[in-house]
Amino acid sequence: MGNLTNLRKAVVLLSSVSPTEATMMLARLDPQQLELVAAELSRSTAPIPQEQHDVGEDFVRASGYRAFGKARESDLPSTSLGRAADKRSGQDDDQWVPLRRLQTAPAEQLTEILKSERPQTIALVVYHLPPMVASQVMASLSSDVQVRVVSCISTMGVVDREVLDLVDQTVAAELEQPQNRTVRHDSGTVRLARILNYADTSTERALLENLSQENRRLVDRILQLMFVCRDLDRIGA
C-alpha cells in the first residue's frame, strides 16, 4: 500500500465505488485535479483486489463510510443528485441500462461529440458514464464548461427514461458518423507514442525510420505525441 501514489489511489477508488459515488467524487475535483486523474487513468492498469481492499480501508477510515462501494442513503451527501439516484434505482428494471450504447464509447469520441452540446446535456451523459471515461471527458473540457457541468450534476433531479433513451440514440448516432470514427485512429497513435516512450533508443529509431519511408506525416505526429505523453507521465508520477 505504501508504494501507491495518490493518483493511483484515486484511480483504484474511482474504479471500486458505485457510479453515483464516483460521479460525486469527480464533481468535487478542480480542473487541474481532473486533468491529473485523467492522465493517470489513460495509462493505468485495472486495480487488483489487494489494491481495492487497501484503498477501501483507507477511505473508510478517512470518511467514515460504513460499507465501501455500497453507500447507504444516510452516507450519501444530501443533494438532489443522491436522492435522484435512489429514486431512479427503484424504478429501473433489470434489463434497462441508462445510455447503454455510450458505455463502451472511447472518451476521445465522446468528447468530440459533446463539446458542442449544452452543459446540461454533457452533465447528463457524464453522470451515466463509467467513472474512468467520465473523468477523461471532464478533463478535456474547458475550465468554464467544467464548472457549469459540475453545477448541473450537483443539482440534477430525476430524469425520465424517455429522455435518457433519446440522448442515448442521438449521441450514439453521432458516434457512427465517419468523421467521428477517425478519432479512434488518433487514439491508436497516442497509444503507439506511449509504447515508444518505453522502448529502448535503438528500437524506437529503427521503427520510426522504417515507418518514415511509408508515411512521414504519421511519424511527425507520433514524435509530437511522444513529447506530450512524456510530459503527462511526468506530471502523474
mmCIF file of C-alpha atoms in Angstrom:
data_model
loop_
_atom_site.group_PDB
_atom_site.id
_atom_site.type_symbol
_atom_site.label_atom_id
_atom_site.label_comp_id
_atom_site.label_asym_id
_atom_site.label_seq_id
_atom_site.Cartn_x
_atom_site.Cartn_y
_atom_site.Cartn_z
ATOM 1 C CA MET A 1 0.000 0.000 0.000
ATOM 2 C CA GLY A 2 2.878 2.326 0.810
ATOM 3 C CA ASN A 3 4.172 2.308 -2.774
ATOM 4 C CA LEU A 4 0.914 3.596 -4.279
ATOM 5 C CA THR A 5 0.910 7.224 -5.384
ATOM 6 C CA ASN A 6 -2.039 9.412 -4.507
ATOM 7 C CA LEU A 7 -3.076 9.405 -8.179
ATOM 8 C CA ARG A 8 -3.047 5.603 -8.253
ATOM 9 C CA LYS A 9 -5.155 5.533 -5.104
ATOM 10 C CA ALA A 10 -7.641 7.863 -6.801
ATOM 11 C CA VAL A 11 -7.852 5.545 -9.827
ATOM 12 C CA VAL A 12 -8.382 2.497 -7.610
ATOM 13 C CA LEU A 13 -11.066 4.280 -5.618
ATOM 14 C CA LEU A 14 -12.966 5.514 -8.688
ATOM 15 C CA SER A 15 -12.866 2.002 -10.150
ATOM 16 C CA SER A 16 -14.187 0.423 -6.969
ATOM 17 C CA VAL A 17 -17.137 2.542 -5.894
ATOM 18 C CA SER A 18 -20.582 2.781 -7.428
ATOM 19 C CA PRO A 19 -21.201 5.119 -10.410
ATOM 20 C CA THR A 20 -23.164 7.509 -8.201
ATOM 21 C CA GLU A 21 -20.325 7.822 -5.692
ATOM 22 C CA ALA A 22 -17.715 8.150 -8.440
ATOM 23 C CA THR A 23 -19.662 10.954 -10.105
ATOM 24 C CA MET A 24 -19.938 12.809 -6.817
ATOM 25 C CA MET A 25 -16.209 12.461 -6.227
ATOM 26 C CA LEU A 26 -15.346 13.725 -9.717
ATOM 27 C CA ALA A 27 -17.667 16.689 -9.254
ATOM 28 C CA ARG A 28 -15.588 17.808 -6.269
ATOM 29 C CA LEU A 29 -12.309 17.973 -8.224
ATOM 30 C CA ASP A 30 -10.978 21.198 -9.674
ATOM 31 C CA PRO A 31 -9.909 21.322 -13.375
ATOM 32 C CA GLN A 32 -6.227 20.655 -12.630
ATOM 33 C CA GLN A 33 -7.053 17.638 -10.478
ATOM 34 C CA LEU A 34 -9.328 16.282 -13.203
ATOM 35 C CA GLU A 35 -6.516 16.546 -15.750
ATOM 36 C CA LEU A 36 -4.112 14.685 -13.458
ATOM 37 C CA VAL A 37 -6.625 11.918 -12.763
ATOM 38 C CA ALA A 38 -7.467 11.584 -16.471
ATOM 39 C CA ALA A 39 -3.782 11.279 -17.384
ATOM 40 C CA GLU A 40 -3.316 8.587 -14.754
ATOM 41 C CA LEU A 41 -6.415 6.709 -15.920
ATOM 42 C CA SER A 42 -5.201 6.702 -19.522
ATOM 43 C CA ARG A 43 -2.023 4.819 -18.623
ATOM 44 C CA SER A 44 -3.151 2.753 -15.651
ATOM 45 C CA THR A 45 -3.969 -0.925 -15.475
ATOM 46 C CA ALA A 46 -7.091 -2.218 -13.762
ATOM 47 C CA PRO A 47 -6.744 -2.333 -9.962
ATOM 48 C CA ILE A 48 -6.003 -5.666 -8.325
ATOM 49 C CA PRO A 49 -8.136 -6.915 -5.400
ATOM 50 C CA GLN A 50 -5.434 -6.141 -2.823
ATOM 51 C CA GLU A 51 -5.224 -2.536 -4.016
ATOM 52 C CA GLN A 52 -9.004 -2.204 -3.824
ATOM 53 C CA HIS A 53 -9.035 -3.615 -0.309
ATOM 54 C CA ASP A 54 -6.231 -1.380 0.967
ATOM 55 C CA VAL A 55 -7.546 1.797 -0.637
ATOM 56 C CA GLY A 56 -11.042 0.926 0.560
ATOM 57 C CA GLU A 57 -9.839 0.564 4.143
ATOM 58 C CA ASP A 58 -8.085 3.922 3.910
ATOM 59 C CA PHE A 59 -11.224 5.524 2.501
ATOM 60 C CA VAL A 60 -13.426 4.039 5.227
ATOM 61 C CA ARG A 61 -11.101 5.310 7.944
ATOM 62 C CA ALA A 62 -10.873 8.778 6.393
ATOM 63 C CA SER A 63 -14.536 9.294 5.513
ATOM 64 C CA GLY A 64 -16.499 7.172 7.949
ATOM 65 C CA TYR A 65 -18.327 5.249 5.200
ATOM 66 C CA ARG A 66 -19.662 2.040 6.734
ATOM 67 C CA ALA A 67 -19.752 -0.001 3.547
ATOM 68 C CA PHE A 68 -17.082 0.737 0.962
ATOM 69 C CA GLY A 69 -18.566 0.747 -2.548
ATOM 70 C CA LYS A 70 -22.107 0.305 -1.189
ATOM 71 C CA ALA A 71 -23.013 3.606 0.390
ATOM 72 C CA ARG A 72 -26.292 3.697 2.254
ATOM 73 C CA GLU A 73 -28.796 6.500 1.817
ATOM 74 C CA SER A 74 -27.535 8.108 5.037
ATOM 75 C CA ASP A 75 -23.942 8.005 3.714
ATOM 76 C CA LEU A 76 -24.697 9.929 0.521
ATOM 77 C CA PRO A 77 -24.496 13.718 0.564
ATOM 78 C CA SER A 78 -27.956 15.242 0.950
ATOM 79 C CA THR A 79 -28.157 16.609 -2.589
ATOM 80 C CA SER A 80 -30.822 16.216 -5.223
ATOM 81 C CA LEU A 81 -28.338 14.029 -7.128
ATOM 82 C CA GLY A 82 -28.198 11.471 -4.329
ATOM 83 C CA ARG A 83 -31.978 11.461 -3.928
ATOM 84 C CA ALA A 84 -32.462 11.161 -7.672
ATOM 85 C CA ALA A 85 -30.100 8.210 -7.835
ATOM 86 C CA ASP A 86 -32.003 6.392 -5.097
ATOM 87 C CA LYS A 87 -35.389 7.052 -6.716
ATOM 88 C CA ARG A 88 -34.136 6.068 -10.159
ATOM 89 C CA SER A 89 -32.664 2.781 -8.907
ATOM 90 C CA GLY A 90 -36.084 1.786 -7.603
ATOM 91 C CA GLN A 91 -37.921 2.380 -10.855
ATOM 92 C CA ASP A 92 -35.476 0.732 -13.286
ATOM 93 C CA ASP A 93 -35.981 -2.849 -14.371
ATOM 94 C CA ASP A 94 -33.189 -5.426 -14.526
ATOM 95 C CA GLN A 95 -32.688 -5.120 -18.284
ATOM 96 C CA TRP A 96 -32.633 -1.377 -18.909
ATOM 97 C CA VAL A 97 -29.324 0.486 -18.603
ATOM 98 C CA PRO A 98 -29.245 4.299 -18.989
ATOM 99 C CA LEU A 99 -27.236 5.352 -22.064
ATOM 100 C CA ARG A 100 -26.364 1.725 -22.771
ATOM 101 C CA ARG A 101 -24.819 2.455 -26.181
ATOM 102 C CA LEU A 102 -22.429 5.015 -24.758
ATOM 103 C CA GLN A 103 -20.992 2.810 -22.021
ATOM 104 C CA THR A 104 -18.199 1.426 -24.224
ATOM 105 C CA ALA A 105 -17.541 4.501 -26.385
ATOM 106 C CA PRO A 106 -13.968 5.904 -26.281
ATOM 107 C CA ALA A 107 -13.572 9.093 -24.274
ATOM 108 C CA GLU A 108 -11.969 10.882 -27.246
ATOM 109 C CA GLN A 109 -15.011 10.289 -29.427
ATOM 110 C CA LEU A 110 -17.479 11.286 -26.737
ATOM 111 C CA THR A 111 -15.552 14.493 -26.106
ATOM 112 C CA GLU A 112 -15.590 15.346 -29.801
ATOM 113 C CA ILE A 113 -19.368 14.962 -29.873
ATOM 114 C CA LEU A 114 -20.170 16.593 -26.541
ATOM 115 C CA LYS A 115 -18.010 19.701 -26.915
ATOM 116 C CA SER A 116 -20.744 21.345 -28.997
ATOM 117 C CA GLU A 117 -23.550 20.363 -26.609
ATOM 118 C CA ARG A 118 -25.062 22.370 -23.763
ATOM 119 C CA PRO A 119 -23.640 21.823 -20.249
ATOM 120 C CA GLN A 120 -26.929 20.185 -19.203
ATOM 121 C CA THR A 121 -26.540 17.510 -21.894
ATOM 122 C CA ILE A 122 -22.871 16.964 -21.103
ATOM 123 C CA ALA A 123 -23.710 16.593 -17.405
ATOM 124 C CA LEU A 124 -26.410 14.035 -18.151
ATOM 125 C CA VAL A 125 -24.022 11.925 -20.239
ATOM 126 C CA VAL A 126 -21.070 12.232 -17.836
ATOM 127 C CA TYR A 127 -23.249 11.229 -14.880
ATOM 128 C CA HIS A 128 -24.089 7.896 -16.519
ATOM 129 C CA LEU A 129 -20.637 7.038 -17.929
ATOM 130 C CA PRO A 130 -18.157 4.657 -16.269
ATOM 131 C CA PRO A 131 -16.021 6.672 -13.824
ATOM 132 C CA MET A 132 -12.788 6.370 -15.816
ATOM 133 C CA VAL A 133 -14.391 7.590 -19.030
ATOM 134 C CA ALA A 134 -16.309 10.318 -17.207
ATOM 135 C CA SER A 135 -13.130 11.770 -15.702
ATOM 136 C CA GLN A 136 -11.392 11.795 -19.093
ATOM 137 C CA VAL A 137 -14.307 13.600 -20.702
ATOM 138 C CA MET A 138 -14.428 16.138 -17.866
ATOM 139 C CA ALA A 139 -10.682 16.770 -18.066
ATOM 140 C CA SER A 140 -10.910 17.553 -21.781
ATOM 141 C CA LEU A 141 -13.496 20.313 -21.291
ATOM 142 C CA SER A 142 -12.570 23.954 -20.892
ATOM 143 C CA SER A 143 -12.498 25.236 -17.314
ATOM 144 C CA ASP A 144 -15.644 27.340 -17.680
ATOM 145 C CA VAL A 145 -17.594 24.421 -19.156
ATOM 146 C CA GLN A 146 -16.301 22.139 -16.389
ATOM 147 C CA VAL A 147 -17.716 24.480 -13.767
ATOM 148 C CA ARG A 148 -21.117 24.601 -15.462
ATOM 149 C CA VAL A 149 -21.211 20.816 -15.923
ATOM 150 C CA VAL A 150 -20.310 20.196 -12.279
ATOM 151 C CA SER A 151 -23.054 22.621 -11.252
ATOM 152 C CA CYS A 152 -25.586 20.740 -13.390
ATOM 153 C CA ILE A 153 -24.524 17.389 -11.935
ATOM 154 C CA SER A 154 -24.788 18.620 -8.355
ATOM 155 C CA THR A 155 -28.385 19.795 -8.869
ATOM 156 C CA MET A 156 -29.585 17.039 -11.190
ATOM 157 C CA GLY A 157 -33.032 15.694 -10.438
ATOM 158 C CA VAL A 158 -34.854 12.602 -11.669
ATOM 159 C CA VAL A 159 -34.515 12.207 -15.436
ATOM 160 C CA ASP A 160 -37.266 10.497 -17.419
ATOM 161 C CA ARG A 161 -36.318 7.241 -19.061
ATOM 162 C CA GLU A 162 -37.586 8.518 -22.417
ATOM 163 C CA VAL A 163 -35.194 11.470 -22.241
ATOM 164 C CA LEU A 164 -32.247 9.210 -21.444
ATOM 165 C CA ASP A 165 -33.128 6.908 -24.333
ATOM 166 C CA LEU A 166 -33.362 9.861 -26.710
ATOM 167 C CA VAL A 167 -29.941 11.179 -25.644
ATOM 168 C CA ASP A 168 -28.513 7.677 -25.986
ATOM 169 C CA GLN A 169 -29.846 7.309 -29.528
ATOM 170 C CA THR A 170 -28.776 10.794 -30.614
ATOM 171 C CA VAL A 171 -25.197 10.643 -29.329
ATOM 172 C CA ALA A 172 -24.750 7.041 -30.496
ATOM 173 C CA ALA A 173 -25.858 8.067 -33.997
ATOM 174 C CA GLU A 174 -23.303 10.897 -33.973
ATOM 175 C CA LEU A 175 -20.578 8.461 -32.939
ATOM 176 C CA GLU A 176 -21.291 6.373 -36.025
ATOM 177 C CA GLN A 177 -20.673 9.279 -38.409
ATOM 178 C CA PRO A 178 -17.484 8.750 -40.499
ATOM 179 C CA GLN A 179 -15.844 11.977 -39.325
ATOM 180 C CA ASN A 180 -16.135 10.838 -35.715
ATOM 181 C CA ARG A 181 -14.823 7.342 -36.324
ATOM 182 C CA THR A 182 -11.444 8.790 -37.281
ATOM 183 C CA VAL A 183 -10.873 9.702 -33.645
ATOM 184 C CA ARG A 184 -10.212 6.030 -32.996
ATOM 185 C CA HIS A 185 -7.179 6.131 -35.287
ATOM 186 C CA ASP A 186 -5.746 9.086 -33.375
ATOM 187 C CA SER A 187 -6.331 7.165 -30.160
ATOM 188 C CA GLY A 188 -4.232 4.320 -31.581
ATOM 189 C CA THR A 189 -1.497 6.806 -32.460
ATOM 190 C CA VAL A 190 -1.463 8.075 -28.882
ATOM 191 C CA ARG A 191 -1.127 4.515 -27.645
ATOM 192 C CA LEU A 192 1.798 3.903 -30.016
ATOM 193 C CA ALA A 193 3.508 7.081 -28.777
ATOM 194 C CA ARG A 194 3.260 5.840 -25.201
ATOM 195 C CA ILE A 195 4.678 2.439 -26.177
ATOM 196 C CA LEU A 196 7.650 4.015 -27.948
ATOM 197 C CA ASN A 197 8.387 6.153 -24.897
ATOM 198 C CA TYR A 198 9.127 2.918 -23.054
ATOM 199 C CA ALA A 199 11.118 1.311 -25.888
ATOM 200 C CA ASP A 200 14.909 1.445 -25.995
ATOM 201 C CA THR A 201 16.505 4.058 -28.240
ATOM 202 C CA SER A 202 17.630 1.671 -30.975
ATOM 203 C CA THR A 203 14.184 0.071 -31.287
ATOM 204 C CA GLU A 204 12.482 3.462 -31.375
ATOM 205 C CA ARG A 205 14.862 4.824 -34.031
ATOM 206 C CA ALA A 206 14.609 1.745 -36.257
ATOM 207 C CA LEU A 207 10.814 1.675 -36.137
ATOM 208 C CA LEU A 208 10.414 5.371 -36.897
ATOM 209 C CA GLU A 209 12.987 5.308 -39.717
ATOM 210 C CA ASN A 210 11.223 2.389 -41.387
ATOM 211 C CA LEU A 211 7.822 3.987 -40.918
ATOM 212 C CA SER A 212 9.011 7.322 -42.340
ATOM 213 C CA GLN A 213 9.600 5.652 -45.692
ATOM 214 C CA GLU A 214 5.887 4.823 -45.834
ATOM 215 C CA ASN A 215 4.241 7.728 -44.000
ATOM 216 C CA ARG A 216 6.354 10.696 -42.945
ATOM 217 C CA ARG A 217 3.369 12.680 -41.661
ATOM 218 C CA LEU A 218 2.436 9.865 -39.299
ATOM 219 C CA VAL A 219 5.991 9.808 -37.930
ATOM 220 C CA ASP A 220 5.841 13.553 -37.272
ATOM 221 C CA ARG A 221 2.524 13.081 -35.469
ATOM 222 C CA ILE A 222 3.947 10.254 -33.338
ATOM 223 C CA LEU A 223 7.005 12.324 -32.379
ATOM 224 C CA GLN A 224 4.786 15.201 -31.268
ATOM 225 C CA LEU A 225 2.618 12.886 -29.197
ATOM 226 C CA MET A 226 5.661 11.252 -27.608
ATOM 227 C CA PHE A 227 6.669 14.597 -26.138
ATOM 228 C CA VAL A 228 3.118 15.238 -24.910
ATOM 229 C CA CYS A 229 2.739 11.771 -23.377
ATOM 230 C CA ARG A 230 6.157 12.030 -21.731
ATOM 231 C CA ASP A 231 5.134 15.289 -20.064
ATOM 232 C CA LEU A 232 1.825 13.820 -18.880
ATOM 233 C CA ASP A 233 3.583 10.791 -17.426
ATOM 234 C CA ARG A 234 5.979 13.055 -15.505
ATOM 235 C CA ILE A 235 3.050 15.012 -14.061
ATOM 236 C CA GLY A 236 1.291 11.841 -12.946
ATOM 237 C CA ALA A 237 4.424 10.287 -11.403
#
